[in-house]
mmCIF file of C-alpha atoms in Angstrom:
data_model
loop_
_atom_site.group_PDB
_atom_site.id
_atom_site.type_symbol
_atom_site.label_atom_id
_atom_site.label_comp_id
_atom_site.label_asym_id
_atom_site.label_seq_id
_atom_site.Cartn_x
_atom_site.Cartn_y
_atom_site.Cartn_z
ATOM 1 C CA MET A 1 -45.419 -134.310 -114.190
ATOM 2 C CA GLY A 2 -45.937 -130.704 -114.703
ATOM 3 C CA SER A 3 -42.385 -130.143 -116.020
ATOM 4 C CA ASN A 4 -39.443 -132.158 -117.106
ATOM 5 C CA SER A 5 -37.555 -130.780 -114.002
ATOM 6 C CA ASP A 6 -39.855 -133.027 -111.959
ATOM 7 C CA LEU A 7 -38.383 -136.167 -113.513
ATOM 8 C CA PRO A 8 -35.428 -136.591 -111.117
ATOM 9 C CA THR A 9 -37.909 -136.937 -108.204
ATOM 10 C CA MET A 10 -40.674 -138.827 -110.107
ATOM 11 C CA LYS A 11 -38.251 -141.429 -111.560
ATOM 12 C CA ASP A 12 -38.405 -143.063 -108.183
ATOM 13 C CA ALA A 13 -42.181 -143.717 -108.533
ATOM 14 C CA ALA A 14 -41.513 -145.252 -111.995
ATOM 15 C CA GLU A 15 -38.862 -147.519 -110.592
ATOM 16 C CA ILE A 16 -41.270 -148.762 -107.844
ATOM 17 C CA LEU A 17 -44.013 -149.460 -110.311
ATOM 18 C CA LYS A 18 -41.639 -151.190 -112.602
ATOM 19 C CA ASN A 19 -40.288 -153.308 -109.716
ATOM 20 C CA PHE A 20 -43.785 -154.347 -108.949
ATOM 21 C CA GLY A 21 -44.681 -155.038 -112.520
ATOM 22 C CA VAL A 22 -47.346 -152.379 -112.724
ATOM 23 C CA PRO A 23 -47.773 -150.872 -116.095
ATOM 24 C CA TYR A 24 -47.333 -147.101 -116.157
ATOM 25 C CA GLU A 25 -46.716 -144.126 -118.295
ATOM 26 C CA VAL A 26 -44.515 -141.093 -117.686
ATOM 27 C CA THR A 27 -45.225 -137.793 -119.543
ATOM 28 C CA ILE A 28 -45.310 -134.027 -119.105
ATOM 29 C CA VAL A 29 -48.719 -132.484 -118.699
ATOM 30 C CA SER A 30 -48.684 -128.855 -117.623
ATOM 31 C CA ALA A 31 -51.920 -127.446 -116.206
ATOM 32 C CA HIS A 32 -50.813 -124.000 -117.112
ATOM 33 C CA ARG A 33 -48.799 -124.305 -120.368
ATOM 34 C CA THR A 34 -50.762 -127.135 -121.931
ATOM 35 C CA PRO A 35 -54.233 -127.043 -120.547
ATOM 36 C CA GLU A 36 -55.704 -128.820 -123.589
ATOM 37 C CA ARG A 37 -53.216 -131.661 -123.224
ATOM 38 C CA MET A 38 -54.074 -131.885 -119.551
ATOM 39 C CA TYR A 39 -57.736 -132.039 -120.294
ATOM 40 C CA SER A 40 -57.231 -134.789 -122.903
ATOM 41 C CA PHE A 41 -54.867 -136.684 -120.727
ATOM 42 C CA ALA A 42 -57.244 -136.672 -117.769
ATOM 43 C CA SER A 43 -60.469 -137.227 -119.513
ATOM 44 C CA SER A 44 -59.144 -140.219 -121.567
ATOM 45 C CA ALA A 45 -57.128 -141.836 -118.732
ATOM 46 C CA LYS A 46 -59.625 -144.506 -117.883
ATOM 47 C CA GLU A 47 -60.210 -145.539 -121.482
ATOM 48 C CA ARG A 48 -56.370 -145.971 -121.842
ATOM 49 C CA GLY A 49 -56.369 -148.354 -118.937
ATOM 50 C CA ILE A 50 -55.064 -146.107 -116.271
ATOM 51 C CA GLN A 51 -56.434 -146.942 -112.792
ATOM 52 C CA VAL A 52 -54.523 -144.440 -110.610
ATOM 53 C CA ILE A 53 -52.837 -141.164 -111.463
ATOM 54 C CA ILE A 54 -49.655 -139.906 -109.710
ATOM 55 C CA ALA A 55 -49.253 -136.227 -110.429
ATOM 56 C CA GLY A 56 -45.836 -134.798 -109.289
ATOM 57 C CA VAL A 57 -45.506 -131.022 -109.611
ATOM 58 C CA GLY A 58 -43.630 -128.131 -108.094
ATOM 59 C CA GLY A 59 -44.476 -124.406 -108.167
ATOM 60 C CA ALA A 60 -48.175 -123.570 -108.306
ATOM 61 C CA ALA A 61 -48.910 -127.316 -108.323
ATOM 62 C CA HIS A 62 -52.276 -127.112 -109.867
ATOM 63 C CA LEU A 63 -52.097 -130.312 -111.926
ATOM 64 C CA PRO A 64 -53.186 -132.791 -109.327
ATOM 65 C CA GLY A 65 -56.355 -130.872 -108.465
ATOM 66 C CA MET A 66 -57.192 -129.948 -112.124
ATOM 67 C CA VAL A 67 -56.734 -133.546 -113.206
ATOM 68 C CA ALA A 68 -58.858 -134.818 -110.230
ATOM 69 C CA SER A 69 -61.582 -132.385 -111.372
ATOM 70 C CA LEU A 70 -61.563 -134.103 -114.868
ATOM 71 C CA THR A 71 -61.565 -137.751 -113.926
ATOM 72 C CA PRO A 72 -63.117 -139.984 -111.236
ATOM 73 C CA LEU A 73 -59.948 -141.955 -111.052
ATOM 74 C CA PRO A 74 -57.865 -141.666 -107.723
ATOM 75 C CA VAL A 75 -55.226 -139.026 -107.923
ATOM 76 C CA ILE A 76 -52.084 -138.852 -105.901
ATOM 77 C CA GLY A 77 -50.415 -135.494 -105.707
ATOM 78 C CA VAL A 78 -46.680 -135.360 -105.027
ATOM 79 C CA PRO A 79 -45.229 -132.019 -104.041
ATOM 80 C CA ILE A 80 -41.826 -131.428 -105.615
ATOM 81 C CA LYS A 81 -39.216 -129.361 -103.986
ATOM 82 C CA THR A 82 -38.881 -125.863 -105.624
ATOM 83 C CA SER A 83 -36.072 -123.333 -105.655
ATOM 84 C CA SER A 84 -38.036 -120.507 -104.365
ATOM 85 C CA LEU A 85 -40.129 -121.978 -101.462
ATOM 86 C CA SER A 86 -38.469 -125.463 -101.165
ATOM 87 C CA GLY A 87 -41.716 -127.287 -102.077
ATOM 88 C CA VAL A 88 -43.800 -125.798 -99.309
ATOM 89 C CA ASP A 89 -45.719 -123.836 -101.940
ATOM 90 C CA SER A 90 -46.334 -127.185 -103.857
ATOM 91 C CA LEU A 91 -47.529 -129.005 -100.795
ATOM 92 C CA LEU A 92 -49.953 -126.240 -99.713
ATOM 93 C CA SER A 93 -51.398 -126.008 -103.221
ATOM 94 C CA ILE A 94 -52.039 -129.703 -103.461
ATOM 95 C CA VAL A 95 -53.574 -130.204 -99.958
ATOM 96 C CA GLN A 96 -55.997 -127.243 -100.422
ATOM 97 C CA MET A 97 -58.436 -128.923 -102.834
ATOM 98 C CA PRO A 98 -62.037 -127.668 -102.719
ATOM 99 C CA LYS A 99 -64.812 -129.946 -101.445
ATOM 100 C CA GLY A 100 -65.516 -132.698 -103.937
ATOM 101 C CA ILE A 101 -62.051 -132.748 -105.571
ATOM 102 C CA PRO A 102 -60.154 -135.369 -103.571
ATOM 103 C CA VAL A 103 -56.406 -135.579 -104.164
ATOM 104 C CA ALA A 104 -54.268 -137.793 -101.903
ATOM 105 C CA THR A 105 -51.057 -136.058 -100.983
ATOM 106 C CA ILE A 106 -48.115 -138.052 -99.817
ATOM 107 C CA ALA A 107 -44.499 -138.052 -99.113
ATOM 108 C CA ILE A 108 -42.423 -138.007 -102.245
ATOM 109 C CA GLY A 109 -41.005 -141.494 -101.989
ATOM 110 C CA ASN A 110 -44.387 -143.125 -101.171
ATOM 111 C CA ALA A 111 -46.732 -142.186 -104.022
ATOM 112 C CA ALA A 112 -46.082 -145.317 -106.130
ATOM 113 C CA LEU A 113 -46.343 -147.537 -103.034
ATOM 114 C CA LEU A 114 -49.802 -146.039 -102.338
ATOM 115 C CA ALA A 115 -50.821 -146.565 -105.854
ATOM 116 C CA VAL A 116 -49.651 -150.230 -105.709
ATOM 117 C CA ARG A 117 -51.693 -150.695 -102.494
ATOM 118 C CA MET A 118 -54.784 -149.173 -104.271
ATOM 119 C CA LEU A 119 -54.254 -151.531 -107.168
ATOM 120 C CA ALA A 120 -53.653 -154.557 -105.035
ATOM 121 C CA VAL A 121 -57.032 -154.389 -103.503
ATOM 122 C CA GLY A 122 -58.393 -156.075 -106.728
ATOM 123 C CA ASP A 123 -55.248 -158.049 -107.665
ATOM 124 C CA ALA A 124 -54.249 -161.018 -105.443
ATOM 125 C CA ASP A 125 -50.752 -161.429 -106.990
ATOM 126 C CA LEU A 126 -49.959 -157.716 -106.572
ATOM 127 C CA TRP A 127 -51.219 -157.961 -102.976
ATOM 128 C CA ASP A 128 -48.807 -160.887 -102.318
ATOM 129 C CA ARG A 129 -45.960 -158.821 -103.763
ATOM 130 C CA GLY A 130 -46.860 -155.909 -101.595
ATOM 131 C CA ILE A 131 -46.784 -158.172 -98.551
ATOM 132 C CA LYS A 132 -43.421 -159.561 -99.495
ATOM 133 C CA TYR A 133 -42.171 -155.944 -99.928
ATOM 134 C CA GLN A 134 -43.246 -155.009 -96.396
ATOM 135 C CA ASP A 135 -41.710 -158.263 -94.918
ATOM 136 C CA GLU A 136 -38.418 -157.415 -96.786
ATOM 137 C CA MET A 137 -38.391 -153.889 -95.304
ATOM 138 C CA LYS A 138 -39.112 -155.270 -91.829
ATOM 139 C CA ASP A 139 -36.235 -157.868 -92.171
ATOM 140 C CA THR A 140 -33.847 -155.109 -93.223
ATOM 141 C CA VAL A 141 -34.703 -153.139 -90.103
ATOM 142 C CA LEU A 142 -34.304 -156.049 -87.869
ATOM 143 C CA VAL A 143 -30.984 -156.892 -89.225
ATOM 144 C CA LYS A 144 -29.684 -153.363 -88.621
ATOM 145 C CA ALA A 145 -31.235 -153.346 -85.054
ATOM 146 C CA THR A 146 -29.470 -156.536 -84.155
ATOM 147 C CA LYS A 147 -26.128 -155.315 -85.560
ATOM 148 C CA LEU A 148 -26.525 -151.983 -83.638
ATOM 149 C CA GLU A 149 -27.419 -153.813 -80.395
ATOM 150 C CA THR A 150 -24.585 -156.277 -80.823
ATOM 151 C CA GLU A 151 -21.780 -153.991 -81.824
ATOM 152 C CA GLY A 152 -22.921 -150.699 -80.015
ATOM 153 C CA TRP A 153 -23.685 -147.441 -81.597
ATOM 154 C CA GLU A 154 -20.073 -146.083 -81.849
ATOM 155 C CA ARG A 155 -18.827 -149.130 -83.798
ATOM 156 C CA TYR A 156 -22.037 -149.229 -85.856
ATOM 157 C CA LEU A 157 -21.535 -145.543 -86.925
ATOM 158 C CA ASN A 158 -17.746 -145.998 -87.738
ATOM 159 C CA GLN A 159 -18.494 -148.775 -90.238
#
């Protein structure tokens, strides 16, 4: 994260990774206030066993692109809602990477799930857990659809 204020949003990614049994680390790395730390973090990530980096940031949101310029690992940028421009500034900053600096930009709640899918390509057990997660989401929707169709929308909303 670029700041500790990003943690309330990024905790969801940590929870998903934890639920899938994927090892992770959470820290603060500011591209602007701690550039040396950012450089060290990004350039040593692979040696520390990191396979995918999720960089959640608000404001100027330079962290994902700067990290992607320092490592060949996949980087997922998560725009965080800001007080001044509601996160639009973060989103636009992350999606405007120059040629040769790829950063995946994804909805806030899906960054960890994308990381899990990336990792699952080489991990059969993780792949199976991802399939199970998708099946559980499907089953949840089907139960809700059946309930709505059986009870009608008015009763469904009043419960």
